[in-house]
Amino acid sequence: MLQKLGKEVMIFDGAFGTELEKRGIMTKMPELLNITHKDQIAEIHKGYIDAGCDFITTNTFGANRIKMPDEDRKLVIESAIELAKRHRTTQYVMCDIGPLGKMLYPMGELSFDEAYEAFKEIVLIAKDLVDGFILETFTDLYELKCALLAVKENCNKPVFTTMTFDATGHTLTGTSPRIMAELMSNMGADAIGVNCSLGPKDLKPIVAEFLQYCNKPVLVQPNRGIPTLRCGRAVYNLTTEEFASVMHGFCDDGVAILGGCCGTNPDFIRAIAANKGKAVPKREVVKQTVVTSATRLVVLDKVQICGERINPTGKKKLKEAIINGDFDYIFKEAIKQEEAGANLLDVNMGVPKTDDVTNMKNVVVRLNEITNLPLQIDSSNPKAIEAGCRYYNGVPLINSVNGNADSMATIFPIAQRYGAVVLGLTMDDAGIPQTAEERFAIAERILANADKHGVGRHRMMMDTLTLTCSAQQPLIKETLRALRMVTQRLGVKTALGVSNVSFGMPNRELINSTFLVMALENGLTMPIINPCNAAMTNAILAFNALRGESADLDNFVNNAVAQETAALAAAPTQMTLGDAVRRGLKEDSVALTQEALQTQDPMTIINETLIPTLNEVGSDFEKQKIFLPQLISASEACKEAFEIIKTRFSKEGAQKGTVVLATVKGDVHDIGKNIVKVIFESYGYRVIDLGKDTPKEVIRDAFFEHHPDVIGLSALMTTTVISMEETIEYLKSEGVTCPIYVGGAVLNQQLANEIHADGYTKVALEFVEAMEKRGEKQQ
């Protein structure tokens, strides 16, 4: 397989569910058909084999312990592989692994380690029976990273990875094709790309981004266009000719593997198989030094600020916070630095007599939720570095490796496993060299060793080490000379801990800002500084304005008040309840709600603070200023505030009526539902909150158990409107007699009518008022 991969065009099979529906055997758990309908499953595989595919995908998409906790998963998976092999000739059998069905923390309750064990179980069952693995239809980069680790750490078979992207060019959780490509390429996936999502025409810009930035073979498996909703079913109208025409173009552009997803069948695969065996055109892939979070990408092609304030060296309050487990203090430092203009954040938990490994893990996991800035994982303890990299969602920067053989032998495998960029320190067993030439030699040695471990030069940075001018003034110029030599002769990006230069000196700010400009002139790419220091940030703005392009000059003009802004960011400020909710700070949300209740009534807090804040958060989500992790984080913080407010509601009239609320299956957003819940409770209704991603059977059972006056269904995503319609149809067929109201950002009255809802309201208060009027009429 690997001999052909990326050299000759290869063909995947197409949709499986479409073929199951055509045969009338689609079930809630189609993987069980590997046991009950073996011949039909083998026949589907044969159809794609006859159509000319090179890869057969096993019917195991949901065969995991989360979706199938009570089934014999080993039997299901082994049978699926056997059926995929029944009619194969030269095809490669790929074990299909899809998302687990529950979202990982912080967007859900499933831990990274629990997800890893679920994926690992599948790999251990299948690894000796298949030719490789395909991890497909993922929407969460964190879950995909977890699945890829489970494959690569437990077998040596090829593994392909694909995610689904919407028309905005992002996954549901806000990841771009480039961010996915950077992390998956660095971690060693054998082919990378997109499946499902959209039709081939709509995937063109997404595929183009993969081809520009992905240095691995690109895989594309589109849907058969965008479906229309007809009688509760998705209907696809794209013809084989239309589908194949766009796919041929992808092949000409450099896509190495073509296939199909929802709505396609053997005819579509036969049409694209005309490209089979063609030479894959060579393409120029952009290689840059890049660090990312799941939603933000930072390219080190110009000066980028690394915030230094989450490093306890010389910071008494931070040390105390780490010792006392006061992680909210740490998160507030992250927020301050982001607001002050940091492009990425240094994270160091190195305090004596504390568990820096556990602290690093916990802080990184929480920072995945609090900020979308990339992180620099900083520690002298390799175990802490590995913990940070493992649980980080994106391409991290490791600080650091040095010229010591043991350091390189330890750090580079960590970097390769987790796809990290590495910062090299130009020192070794003998300490910090006196001359620039000696530091340069160590840099060369580090780069050569990195290459042996598969860490390319574009994933390396160098720190030529800032020394204190008070004790080693003659060596400052050596640091700068080494910086220039590394930049010009080795072509790598650079970093310096700038403020080290002024330890023990008066007027430190002047020394720091002057040295910063000198370092920038000698090639410094990433100053590690306090971004809340106006003198430092303004020096960078001015440098970019004088040395950069017109956009940098405009940026300087637009930030002419940076000193005032940075001073405000550095000074203690009074956080508001809206700020705490917006940033997902749960403890602060609780404390500030309790404080607000001392002077305001509950409904004033809800109407004047919480609802406007959530509306702002929702607007930022729609405008892609924030993404799903931040949206859910704000929702959870607001939920904590609501719980406090509930205690102040009068219990009088608590039996006014009963309302069942749920976000429909497939939708993980519940901001709107939570607002509705609190408003109803404030009016004296009993609310049964079924949560998010709710199966229709659970809603039916809640109706017969609680006998509600109304059921309210919420959906935020266009894709789950189908689920909402299916839920309404099912509930009514099962004898649910109360009105079913719907709401959510993607709905309107017309759509509500089309899916046969009994009512629609745009905002929470309208829903409550509608029930109040209904109650008045019944009296």
PDB file of C-alpha atoms in Angstrom, residues 18 199 220 296 665 682:
ATOM      1  CA  THR A  18     -27.048   4.436   1.610  1.00  0.00           C
ATOM      2  CA  GLY A 199     -20.705  17.899  -2.008  1.00  0.00           C
ATOM      3  CA  VAL A 220     -11.230  13.359  -0.421  1.00  0.00           C
ATOM      4  CA  ARG A 296      -6.002  29.382  16.041  1.00  0.00           C
ATOM      5  CA  LYS A 665     -29.980  14.203  19.253  1.00  0.00           C
ATOM      6  CA  SER A 682     -38.648  31.967  37.493  1.00  0.00           C
TER       7      SER A 682
END
